Short mmCIF file of N, CA and C in Angstrom, two decimals:
data_model
loop_
_atom_site.label_atom_id
_atom_site.label_comp_id
_atom_site.label_asym_id
_atom_site.label_seq_id
_atom_site.Cartn_x
_atom_site.Cartn_y
_atom_site.Cartn_z
N MET A 1 -22.80 45.64 -5.61
CA MET A 1 -23.87 46.53 -5.98
C MET A 1 -25.12 46.15 -5.20
N THR A 2 -25.81 47.13 -4.66
CA THR A 2 -27.06 46.89 -3.95
C THR A 2 -28.06 46.30 -4.94
N THR A 3 -28.67 45.17 -4.53
CA THR A 3 -29.58 44.46 -5.42
C THR A 3 -30.79 43.99 -4.65
N LEU A 4 -31.97 44.18 -5.23
CA LEU A 4 -33.21 43.66 -4.67
C LEU A 4 -33.73 42.56 -5.58
N SER A 5 -33.91 41.37 -5.01
CA SER A 5 -34.50 40.24 -5.73
C SER A 5 -35.78 39.86 -5.00
N ILE A 6 -36.87 39.68 -5.74
CA ILE A 6 -38.14 39.33 -5.11
C ILE A 6 -38.51 37.93 -5.57
N PHE A 7 -38.80 37.06 -4.59
CA PHE A 7 -39.13 35.67 -4.84
C PHE A 7 -40.56 35.39 -4.43
N ASN A 8 -41.21 34.51 -5.18
CA ASN A 8 -42.49 33.95 -4.75
C ASN A 8 -42.14 32.75 -3.88
N GLN A 9 -42.66 32.69 -2.67
CA GLN A 9 -42.24 31.61 -1.77
C GLN A 9 -42.62 30.23 -2.29
N SER A 10 -43.59 30.14 -3.20
CA SER A 10 -43.94 28.84 -3.77
C SER A 10 -43.01 28.44 -4.92
N GLN A 11 -42.19 29.39 -5.42
CA GLN A 11 -41.20 29.11 -6.46
C GLN A 11 -39.88 29.75 -6.05
N PRO A 12 -39.26 29.26 -4.97
CA PRO A 12 -38.09 29.93 -4.42
C PRO A 12 -36.83 29.85 -5.28
N ASP A 13 -36.82 29.03 -6.29
CA ASP A 13 -35.62 28.90 -7.12
C ASP A 13 -35.51 29.96 -8.19
N ALA A 14 -36.55 30.78 -8.36
CA ALA A 14 -36.51 31.77 -9.44
C ALA A 14 -36.98 33.13 -8.93
N ALA A 15 -36.07 34.09 -8.99
CA ALA A 15 -36.46 35.46 -8.65
C ALA A 15 -37.31 35.98 -9.79
N HIS A 16 -38.43 36.62 -9.47
CA HIS A 16 -39.25 37.15 -10.55
C HIS A 16 -39.04 38.65 -10.75
N THR A 17 -38.35 39.29 -9.85
CA THR A 17 -37.99 40.70 -10.02
C THR A 17 -36.59 40.90 -9.47
N VAL A 18 -35.74 41.55 -10.24
CA VAL A 18 -34.39 41.89 -9.78
C VAL A 18 -34.11 43.31 -10.25
N THR A 19 -33.63 44.15 -9.33
CA THR A 19 -33.27 45.51 -9.70
C THR A 19 -32.07 45.99 -8.90
N THR A 20 -31.30 46.87 -9.51
CA THR A 20 -30.19 47.52 -8.83
C THR A 20 -30.40 49.03 -8.75
N ASP A 21 -31.53 49.51 -9.24
CA ASP A 21 -31.82 50.94 -9.24
C ASP A 21 -32.21 51.37 -7.82
N PRO A 22 -31.41 52.24 -7.18
CA PRO A 22 -31.69 52.62 -5.78
C PRO A 22 -33.08 53.22 -5.58
N GLN A 23 -33.58 53.98 -6.54
CA GLN A 23 -34.92 54.58 -6.38
C GLN A 23 -36.00 53.53 -6.46
N VAL A 24 -35.86 52.58 -7.39
CA VAL A 24 -36.83 51.49 -7.51
C VAL A 24 -36.80 50.64 -6.25
N ILE A 25 -35.59 50.36 -5.74
CA ILE A 25 -35.47 49.59 -4.49
C ILE A 25 -36.17 50.34 -3.36
N SER A 26 -35.89 51.61 -3.21
CA SER A 26 -36.50 52.41 -2.14
C SER A 26 -38.02 52.41 -2.25
N ASP A 27 -38.54 52.67 -3.44
CA ASP A 27 -39.99 52.72 -3.64
C ASP A 27 -40.64 51.36 -3.40
N THR A 28 -40.01 50.30 -3.90
CA THR A 28 -40.56 48.95 -3.74
C THR A 28 -40.61 48.56 -2.26
N LEU A 29 -39.53 48.82 -1.54
CA LEU A 29 -39.50 48.49 -0.12
C LEU A 29 -40.44 49.38 0.69
N ALA A 30 -40.54 50.66 0.30
CA ALA A 30 -41.45 51.58 1.01
C ALA A 30 -42.88 51.09 0.93
N SER A 31 -43.24 50.44 -0.18
CA SER A 31 -44.61 49.92 -0.31
C SER A 31 -44.90 48.83 0.72
N GLN A 32 -43.84 48.29 1.34
CA GLN A 32 -43.98 47.28 2.38
C GLN A 32 -43.67 47.87 3.76
N GLY A 33 -43.44 49.16 3.82
CA GLY A 33 -43.15 49.82 5.10
C GLY A 33 -41.69 49.80 5.50
N VAL A 34 -40.81 49.36 4.58
CA VAL A 34 -39.38 49.27 4.86
C VAL A 34 -38.68 50.53 4.36
N ARG A 35 -37.86 51.10 5.20
CA ARG A 35 -37.10 52.29 4.83
C ARG A 35 -35.77 51.85 4.24
N PHE A 36 -35.45 52.38 3.07
CA PHE A 36 -34.16 52.12 2.43
C PHE A 36 -33.63 53.43 1.90
N GLU A 37 -32.39 53.75 2.26
CA GLU A 37 -31.75 54.97 1.78
C GLU A 37 -30.29 54.68 1.48
N ARG A 38 -29.74 55.48 0.59
CA ARG A 38 -28.30 55.45 0.31
C ARG A 38 -27.72 56.70 0.95
N TRP A 39 -26.78 56.54 1.85
CA TRP A 39 -26.13 57.66 2.54
C TRP A 39 -24.70 57.76 2.08
N PRO A 40 -24.16 58.96 2.05
CA PRO A 40 -22.74 59.08 1.75
C PRO A 40 -21.92 58.53 2.92
N THR A 41 -20.88 57.81 2.61
CA THR A 41 -20.00 57.31 3.67
C THR A 41 -18.79 58.21 3.77
N ARG A 42 -18.11 58.04 4.85
CA ARG A 42 -16.90 58.81 5.10
C ARG A 42 -15.72 57.85 5.18
N GLU A 43 -14.55 58.40 4.94
CA GLU A 43 -13.34 57.58 5.03
C GLU A 43 -13.13 57.15 6.48
N LEU A 44 -12.89 55.87 6.66
CA LEU A 44 -12.64 55.31 7.99
C LEU A 44 -11.29 54.61 8.00
N PRO A 45 -10.57 54.73 9.09
CA PRO A 45 -9.35 53.91 9.20
C PRO A 45 -9.74 52.43 9.17
N ALA A 46 -8.89 51.60 8.61
CA ALA A 46 -9.18 50.17 8.52
C ALA A 46 -9.46 49.55 9.88
N ASP A 47 -8.82 50.07 10.90
CA ASP A 47 -8.99 49.53 12.25
C ASP A 47 -9.85 50.44 13.13
N ALA A 48 -10.79 51.18 12.52
CA ALA A 48 -11.63 52.13 13.27
C ALA A 48 -12.39 51.42 14.38
N SER A 49 -12.38 52.02 15.54
CA SER A 49 -13.10 51.47 16.70
C SER A 49 -14.57 51.87 16.62
N GLN A 50 -15.38 51.22 17.45
CA GLN A 50 -16.80 51.57 17.54
C GLN A 50 -16.95 53.05 17.86
N GLU A 51 -16.16 53.54 18.79
CA GLU A 51 -16.25 54.94 19.19
C GLU A 51 -15.92 55.89 18.03
N GLN A 52 -14.90 55.55 17.25
CA GLN A 52 -14.53 56.38 16.10
C GLN A 52 -15.64 56.39 15.05
N ILE A 53 -16.19 55.22 14.77
CA ILE A 53 -17.25 55.12 13.76
C ILE A 53 -18.47 55.92 14.20
N LEU A 54 -18.87 55.75 15.46
CA LEU A 54 -20.03 56.49 15.95
C LEU A 54 -19.77 57.99 15.97
N ALA A 55 -18.54 58.40 16.25
CA ALA A 55 -18.20 59.83 16.24
C ALA A 55 -18.26 60.39 14.81
N ILE A 56 -17.78 59.62 13.85
CA ILE A 56 -17.77 60.07 12.46
C ILE A 56 -19.20 60.23 11.92
N TYR A 57 -20.11 59.36 12.37
CA TYR A 57 -21.51 59.40 11.93
C TYR A 57 -22.44 59.96 13.01
N ALA A 58 -21.90 60.74 13.94
CA ALA A 58 -22.68 61.25 15.08
C ALA A 58 -23.90 62.05 14.63
N GLU A 59 -23.74 62.87 13.60
CA GLU A 59 -24.85 63.70 13.14
C GLU A 59 -26.01 62.85 12.62
N GLU A 60 -25.70 61.85 11.79
CA GLU A 60 -26.74 60.99 11.23
C GLU A 60 -27.40 60.14 12.31
N VAL A 61 -26.59 59.61 13.22
CA VAL A 61 -27.13 58.80 14.32
C VAL A 61 -28.05 59.64 15.20
N ALA A 62 -27.63 60.85 15.52
CA ALA A 62 -28.45 61.74 16.35
C ALA A 62 -29.77 62.06 15.65
N ALA A 63 -29.73 62.29 14.35
CA ALA A 63 -30.96 62.59 13.60
C ALA A 63 -31.91 61.41 13.64
N LEU A 64 -31.41 60.18 13.45
CA LEU A 64 -32.27 58.99 13.52
C LEU A 64 -32.83 58.78 14.93
N LYS A 65 -32.02 59.04 15.93
CA LYS A 65 -32.51 58.92 17.30
C LYS A 65 -33.66 59.88 17.55
N ARG A 66 -33.50 61.12 17.11
CA ARG A 66 -34.57 62.11 17.29
C ARG A 66 -35.82 61.72 16.51
N GLU A 67 -35.64 61.33 15.27
CA GLU A 67 -36.76 61.04 14.39
C GLU A 67 -37.54 59.79 14.82
N CYS A 68 -36.81 58.76 15.25
CA CYS A 68 -37.44 57.46 15.48
C CYS A 68 -37.48 57.03 16.94
N GLY A 69 -36.91 57.81 17.83
CA GLY A 69 -36.96 57.47 19.25
C GLY A 69 -35.96 56.42 19.68
N PHE A 70 -34.91 56.21 18.91
CA PHE A 70 -33.89 55.24 19.31
C PHE A 70 -33.14 55.75 20.53
N LEU A 71 -32.77 54.81 21.42
CA LEU A 71 -32.07 55.17 22.65
C LEU A 71 -30.58 54.89 22.57
N THR A 72 -30.21 53.85 21.85
CA THR A 72 -28.80 53.46 21.81
C THR A 72 -28.37 53.18 20.37
N ALA A 73 -27.06 53.27 20.16
CA ALA A 73 -26.45 52.91 18.89
C ALA A 73 -25.15 52.19 19.20
N ASP A 74 -24.85 51.19 18.38
CA ASP A 74 -23.56 50.52 18.51
C ASP A 74 -23.07 50.15 17.12
N VAL A 75 -21.95 49.47 17.08
CA VAL A 75 -21.35 49.04 15.81
C VAL A 75 -21.11 47.55 15.89
N VAL A 76 -21.53 46.84 14.86
CA VAL A 76 -21.26 45.42 14.76
C VAL A 76 -20.36 45.22 13.54
N SER A 77 -19.35 44.39 13.71
CA SER A 77 -18.39 44.16 12.64
C SER A 77 -17.98 42.70 12.64
N LEU A 78 -17.87 42.12 11.46
CA LEU A 78 -17.45 40.73 11.37
C LEU A 78 -16.53 40.59 10.17
N ASN A 79 -15.47 39.80 10.35
CA ASN A 79 -14.48 39.56 9.31
C ASN A 79 -14.34 38.07 9.06
N PRO A 80 -13.83 37.69 7.88
CA PRO A 80 -13.70 36.27 7.54
C PRO A 80 -12.82 35.47 8.49
N ASP A 81 -11.92 36.13 9.21
CA ASP A 81 -11.02 35.40 10.11
C ASP A 81 -11.63 35.16 11.50
N ASN A 82 -12.88 35.57 11.72
CA ASN A 82 -13.52 35.35 13.02
C ASN A 82 -13.77 33.86 13.21
N PRO A 83 -13.26 33.26 14.29
CA PRO A 83 -13.43 31.81 14.49
C PRO A 83 -14.88 31.40 14.74
N GLN A 84 -15.76 32.34 15.07
CA GLN A 84 -17.16 32.01 15.32
C GLN A 84 -18.08 32.42 14.18
N LYS A 85 -17.50 32.70 13.02
CA LYS A 85 -18.31 33.21 11.90
C LYS A 85 -19.42 32.24 11.50
N ASP A 86 -19.18 30.94 11.52
CA ASP A 86 -20.22 29.97 11.14
C ASP A 86 -21.37 29.99 12.13
N ALA A 87 -21.07 30.07 13.41
CA ALA A 87 -22.11 30.13 14.45
C ALA A 87 -22.91 31.42 14.33
N PHE A 88 -22.22 32.53 14.09
CA PHE A 88 -22.92 33.81 13.92
C PHE A 88 -23.85 33.75 12.71
N ARG A 89 -23.36 33.17 11.62
CA ARG A 89 -24.20 33.09 10.42
C ARG A 89 -25.46 32.28 10.71
N GLN A 90 -25.29 31.13 11.34
CA GLN A 90 -26.44 30.27 11.63
C GLN A 90 -27.46 30.96 12.52
N LYS A 91 -27.00 31.76 13.46
CA LYS A 91 -27.89 32.44 14.41
C LYS A 91 -28.90 33.33 13.68
N PHE A 92 -28.47 34.00 12.62
CA PHE A 92 -29.33 34.97 11.95
C PHE A 92 -30.06 34.40 10.74
N LEU A 93 -29.78 33.12 10.36
CA LEU A 93 -30.39 32.53 9.17
C LEU A 93 -31.82 32.04 9.37
N ALA A 94 -32.29 31.97 10.58
CA ALA A 94 -33.66 31.52 10.83
C ALA A 94 -34.60 32.72 10.83
N GLU A 95 -35.78 32.53 10.24
CA GLU A 95 -36.76 33.61 10.19
C GLU A 95 -37.16 34.02 11.61
N HIS A 96 -37.23 35.35 11.81
CA HIS A 96 -37.56 35.88 13.13
C HIS A 96 -38.22 37.25 12.98
N THR A 97 -38.70 37.76 14.10
CA THR A 97 -39.24 39.11 14.17
C THR A 97 -38.60 39.81 15.37
N HIS A 98 -38.85 41.11 15.46
CA HIS A 98 -38.41 41.90 16.61
C HIS A 98 -39.57 42.76 17.08
N SER A 99 -39.51 43.18 18.33
CA SER A 99 -40.54 44.08 18.86
C SER A 99 -40.18 45.54 18.63
N GLU A 100 -39.10 45.79 17.92
CA GLU A 100 -38.69 47.13 17.54
C GLU A 100 -38.15 47.08 16.12
N ASP A 101 -38.05 48.25 15.48
CA ASP A 101 -37.49 48.30 14.14
C ASP A 101 -36.03 47.85 14.19
N GLU A 102 -35.61 47.14 13.14
CA GLU A 102 -34.21 46.74 13.02
C GLU A 102 -33.55 47.67 12.01
N VAL A 103 -32.62 48.49 12.49
CA VAL A 103 -31.98 49.50 11.65
C VAL A 103 -30.50 49.18 11.51
N ARG A 104 -30.02 49.18 10.27
CA ARG A 104 -28.61 48.95 10.00
C ARG A 104 -28.15 49.95 8.95
N PHE A 105 -26.98 50.52 9.20
CA PHE A 105 -26.31 51.36 8.21
C PHE A 105 -24.96 50.73 7.93
N PHE A 106 -24.75 50.31 6.69
CA PHE A 106 -23.52 49.62 6.30
C PHE A 106 -22.42 50.64 6.02
N VAL A 107 -21.38 50.64 6.84
CA VAL A 107 -20.25 51.53 6.61
C VAL A 107 -19.12 50.81 5.89
N ARG A 108 -19.22 49.47 5.84
CA ARG A 108 -18.20 48.66 5.15
C ARG A 108 -18.83 47.32 4.79
N GLY A 109 -18.46 46.76 3.66
CA GLY A 109 -18.86 45.41 3.29
C GLY A 109 -20.30 45.29 2.83
N GLN A 110 -20.86 44.07 3.02
CA GLN A 110 -22.21 43.79 2.56
C GLN A 110 -22.84 42.66 3.35
N GLY A 111 -24.15 42.57 3.25
CA GLY A 111 -24.93 41.51 3.88
C GLY A 111 -26.31 41.46 3.24
N LEU A 112 -26.99 40.34 3.38
CA LEU A 112 -28.23 40.08 2.67
C LEU A 112 -29.40 39.96 3.64
N PHE A 113 -30.32 40.92 3.56
CA PHE A 113 -31.56 40.88 4.35
C PHE A 113 -32.65 40.23 3.52
N TYR A 114 -33.38 39.30 4.12
CA TYR A 114 -34.55 38.69 3.51
C TYR A 114 -35.76 39.18 4.29
N LEU A 115 -36.75 39.71 3.58
CA LEU A 115 -37.96 40.24 4.20
C LEU A 115 -39.14 39.46 3.66
N HIS A 116 -39.90 38.82 4.54
CA HIS A 116 -40.98 37.92 4.14
C HIS A 116 -42.33 38.62 4.33
N PHE A 117 -42.99 38.92 3.21
CA PHE A 117 -44.30 39.57 3.23
C PHE A 117 -45.29 38.67 2.50
N GLY A 118 -46.21 38.06 3.24
CA GLY A 118 -47.21 37.19 2.61
C GLY A 118 -46.54 36.08 1.84
N GLY A 119 -46.84 35.97 0.55
CA GLY A 119 -46.25 34.92 -0.27
C GLY A 119 -44.98 35.33 -0.99
N GLN A 120 -44.42 36.50 -0.64
CA GLN A 120 -43.21 36.95 -1.31
C GLN A 120 -42.08 37.19 -0.32
N VAL A 121 -40.86 36.99 -0.82
CA VAL A 121 -39.66 37.27 -0.04
C VAL A 121 -38.82 38.25 -0.84
N TYR A 122 -38.49 39.36 -0.19
CA TYR A 122 -37.65 40.40 -0.77
C TYR A 122 -36.24 40.19 -0.23
N ALA A 123 -35.29 39.91 -1.10
CA ALA A 123 -33.89 39.70 -0.71
C ALA A 123 -33.10 40.94 -1.11
N LEU A 124 -32.64 41.68 -0.11
CA LEU A 124 -31.91 42.92 -0.36
C LEU A 124 -30.45 42.76 0.00
N MET A 125 -29.58 42.77 -1.02
CA MET A 125 -28.14 42.73 -0.80
C MET A 125 -27.71 44.15 -0.48
N CYS A 126 -27.46 44.40 0.80
CA CYS A 126 -27.04 45.73 1.25
C CYS A 126 -25.53 45.85 1.12
N GLN A 127 -25.11 47.05 0.74
CA GLN A 127 -23.70 47.37 0.54
C GLN A 127 -23.33 48.58 1.38
N LYS A 128 -22.05 48.89 1.38
CA LYS A 128 -21.57 50.14 1.98
C LYS A 128 -22.44 51.29 1.47
N ASN A 129 -22.86 52.15 2.37
CA ASN A 129 -23.71 53.32 2.10
C ASN A 129 -25.20 53.05 2.26
N ASP A 130 -25.61 51.79 2.45
CA ASP A 130 -27.03 51.47 2.53
C ASP A 130 -27.54 51.55 3.97
N LEU A 131 -28.70 52.17 4.13
CA LEU A 131 -29.43 52.18 5.39
C LEU A 131 -30.73 51.42 5.16
N ILE A 132 -31.01 50.46 6.03
CA ILE A 132 -32.27 49.73 5.99
C ILE A 132 -32.90 49.78 7.37
N SER A 133 -34.21 49.99 7.39
CA SER A 133 -34.97 49.95 8.63
C SER A 133 -36.13 48.99 8.41
N VAL A 134 -36.06 47.83 9.07
CA VAL A 134 -37.07 46.79 8.96
C VAL A 134 -38.08 47.02 10.09
N PRO A 135 -39.36 47.26 9.75
CA PRO A 135 -40.34 47.55 10.79
C PRO A 135 -40.53 46.41 11.78
N ASN A 136 -40.82 46.78 13.02
CA ASN A 136 -41.05 45.75 14.04
C ASN A 136 -42.17 44.81 13.57
N GLY A 137 -42.04 43.57 13.94
CA GLY A 137 -43.03 42.55 13.57
C GLY A 137 -42.83 41.95 12.20
N THR A 138 -41.91 42.48 11.40
CA THR A 138 -41.66 41.96 10.05
C THR A 138 -40.89 40.65 10.13
N HIS A 139 -41.38 39.64 9.44
CA HIS A 139 -40.68 38.35 9.37
C HIS A 139 -39.48 38.54 8.44
N HIS A 140 -38.31 38.19 8.94
CA HIS A 140 -37.09 38.40 8.15
C HIS A 140 -35.96 37.52 8.70
N TRP A 141 -34.85 37.54 7.96
CA TRP A 141 -33.60 36.91 8.41
C TRP A 141 -32.46 37.59 7.69
N PHE A 142 -31.23 37.29 8.12
CA PHE A 142 -30.05 37.95 7.58
C PHE A 142 -29.00 36.90 7.27
N ASP A 143 -28.39 37.02 6.10
CA ASP A 143 -27.31 36.11 5.70
C ASP A 143 -26.06 36.93 5.43
N MET A 144 -25.03 36.68 6.23
CA MET A 144 -23.77 37.40 6.08
C MET A 144 -22.80 36.67 5.18
N GLY A 145 -23.17 35.48 4.72
CA GLY A 145 -22.32 34.72 3.83
C GLY A 145 -21.28 33.91 4.57
N PRO A 146 -20.59 33.01 3.85
CA PRO A 146 -19.60 32.13 4.49
C PRO A 146 -18.31 32.85 4.89
N GLU A 147 -18.03 33.96 4.25
CA GLU A 147 -16.84 34.76 4.55
C GLU A 147 -17.27 36.19 4.88
N PRO A 148 -17.94 36.38 6.00
CA PRO A 148 -18.53 37.68 6.30
C PRO A 148 -17.50 38.80 6.39
N GLU A 149 -17.87 39.92 5.83
CA GLU A 149 -17.02 41.10 5.92
C GLU A 149 -17.92 42.32 5.85
N PHE A 150 -18.29 42.81 7.03
CA PHE A 150 -19.14 43.99 7.09
C PHE A 150 -18.97 44.70 8.42
N THR A 151 -19.33 45.98 8.40
CA THR A 151 -19.41 46.81 9.59
C THR A 151 -20.68 47.62 9.47
N CYS A 152 -21.52 47.57 10.49
CA CYS A 152 -22.80 48.29 10.48
C CYS A 152 -23.00 49.05 11.78
N ILE A 153 -23.62 50.20 11.64
CA ILE A 153 -24.14 50.91 12.81
C ILE A 153 -25.55 50.38 13.03
N ARG A 154 -25.85 50.03 14.28
CA ARG A 154 -27.17 49.54 14.65
C ARG A 154 -27.80 50.52 15.64
N LEU A 155 -29.10 50.73 15.53
CA LEU A 155 -29.82 51.60 16.46
C LEU A 155 -30.94 50.81 17.12
N PHE A 156 -31.18 51.09 18.41
CA PHE A 156 -32.16 50.33 19.18
C PHE A 156 -33.00 51.25 20.06
N THR A 157 -34.25 50.86 20.26
CA THR A 157 -35.07 51.48 21.30
C THR A 157 -34.98 50.67 22.58
N ASN A 158 -34.66 49.39 22.45
CA ASN A 158 -34.50 48.50 23.59
C ASN A 158 -33.03 48.52 24.03
N PRO A 159 -32.74 48.93 25.26
CA PRO A 159 -31.35 49.00 25.70
C PRO A 159 -30.65 47.63 25.71
N ASP A 160 -31.42 46.53 25.65
CA ASP A 160 -30.81 45.19 25.61
C ASP A 160 -30.25 44.86 24.23
N GLY A 161 -30.55 45.69 23.23
CA GLY A 161 -30.02 45.46 21.89
C GLY A 161 -30.84 44.44 21.12
N TRP A 162 -30.17 43.58 20.36
CA TRP A 162 -30.80 42.65 19.44
C TRP A 162 -31.52 41.55 20.21
N VAL A 163 -32.85 41.52 20.10
CA VAL A 163 -33.67 40.48 20.73
C VAL A 163 -34.61 39.97 19.65
N ALA A 164 -34.55 38.66 19.37
CA ALA A 164 -35.35 38.08 18.30
C ALA A 164 -36.39 37.12 18.84
N SER A 165 -37.49 37.02 18.11
CA SER A 165 -38.52 36.02 18.36
C SER A 165 -38.58 35.16 17.10
N PHE A 166 -38.09 33.93 17.18
CA PHE A 166 -37.99 33.06 16.01
C PHE A 166 -39.36 32.47 15.68
N THR A 167 -39.69 32.42 14.38
CA THR A 167 -41.02 31.98 13.93
C THR A 167 -41.14 30.46 13.87
N GLY A 168 -40.02 29.76 13.72
CA GLY A 168 -40.07 28.30 13.57
C GLY A 168 -40.35 27.86 12.14
N GLU A 169 -40.55 28.79 11.23
CA GLU A 169 -40.79 28.47 9.82
C GLU A 169 -39.48 28.10 9.14
N ASP A 170 -39.56 27.26 8.09
CA ASP A 170 -38.35 26.83 7.37
C ASP A 170 -38.13 27.59 6.07
N ILE A 171 -38.83 28.70 5.87
CA ILE A 171 -38.74 29.45 4.62
C ILE A 171 -37.30 29.84 4.28
N ALA A 172 -36.49 30.18 5.27
CA ALA A 172 -35.11 30.60 5.01
C ALA A 172 -34.30 29.49 4.36
N ALA A 173 -34.58 28.25 4.69
CA ALA A 173 -33.84 27.12 4.13
C ALA A 173 -34.24 26.83 2.69
N ARG A 174 -35.36 27.37 2.24
CA ARG A 174 -35.86 27.07 0.90
C ARG A 174 -35.47 28.10 -0.15
N LEU A 175 -34.87 29.20 0.28
CA LEU A 175 -34.51 30.25 -0.68
C LEU A 175 -33.01 30.25 -0.94
N PRO A 176 -32.59 30.77 -2.11
CA PRO A 176 -31.15 30.85 -2.38
C PRO A 176 -30.45 31.67 -1.30
N ARG A 177 -29.28 31.20 -0.91
CA ARG A 177 -28.51 31.88 0.12
C ARG A 177 -27.59 32.93 -0.50
N TYR A 178 -26.87 33.56 0.37
CA TYR A 178 -25.93 34.63 0.02
C TYR A 178 -25.04 34.23 -1.15
N GLU A 179 -24.47 33.02 -1.10
CA GLU A 179 -23.53 32.59 -2.13
C GLU A 179 -24.14 32.67 -3.52
N ALA A 180 -25.40 32.28 -3.66
CA ALA A 180 -26.07 32.29 -4.96
C ALA A 180 -26.40 33.72 -5.39
N LEU A 181 -26.84 34.54 -4.46
CA LEU A 181 -27.28 35.89 -4.83
C LEU A 181 -26.13 36.88 -4.94
N ALA A 182 -25.02 36.59 -4.30
CA ALA A 182 -23.86 37.49 -4.41
C ALA A 182 -22.87 37.03 -5.47
N GLY A 183 -23.14 35.86 -6.06
CA GLY A 183 -22.23 35.34 -7.06
C GLY A 183 -20.94 34.81 -6.46
N VAL A 184 -20.99 34.49 -5.16
CA VAL A 184 -19.81 34.00 -4.46
C VAL A 184 -19.79 32.48 -4.52
N ALA A 185 -18.63 31.92 -4.78
CA ALA A 185 -18.51 30.46 -4.79
C ALA A 185 -18.68 29.95 -3.37
N GLY A 186 -19.51 28.94 -3.20
CA GLY A 186 -19.80 28.39 -1.87
C GLY A 186 -18.92 27.34 -1.54
#
């Protein structure tokens, strides 16, 4: 279930707001400039290729490209049997920013976005059907968990794709990780 937990960075062990209501999540994130929407998903073959996924969602991808000026779209997918899953997880666990909006539409699985605004951290457990657009310059990180299983459509204005500028802050290490927020045994 899509869940938003808001933490005070000075008390990272206790979420002070938790909601699963999609409208409350959307409104709360919108107040920080973050776009959150629930989109209907379509049936996909278990072994759907990037091309198939992009073709199935061509209308939505084209609309976002027109609306936001995105130039490219691709699909990222990770499964628990990936031998590099630990390295991939570590790469995204450090707080960073981007010079463009980070857009993800979850067509399968789940992942946890952390958004750092001032003294608060918004932890959004995204699920299948969730679209998130993190504005450029927003301090954030992503936790896919120890057994990642997700497929997302990504959109970019930069043809080089995902380019991060790491902040060097240790805030990500001080907050509960995916295992705690997803109820998964670590």
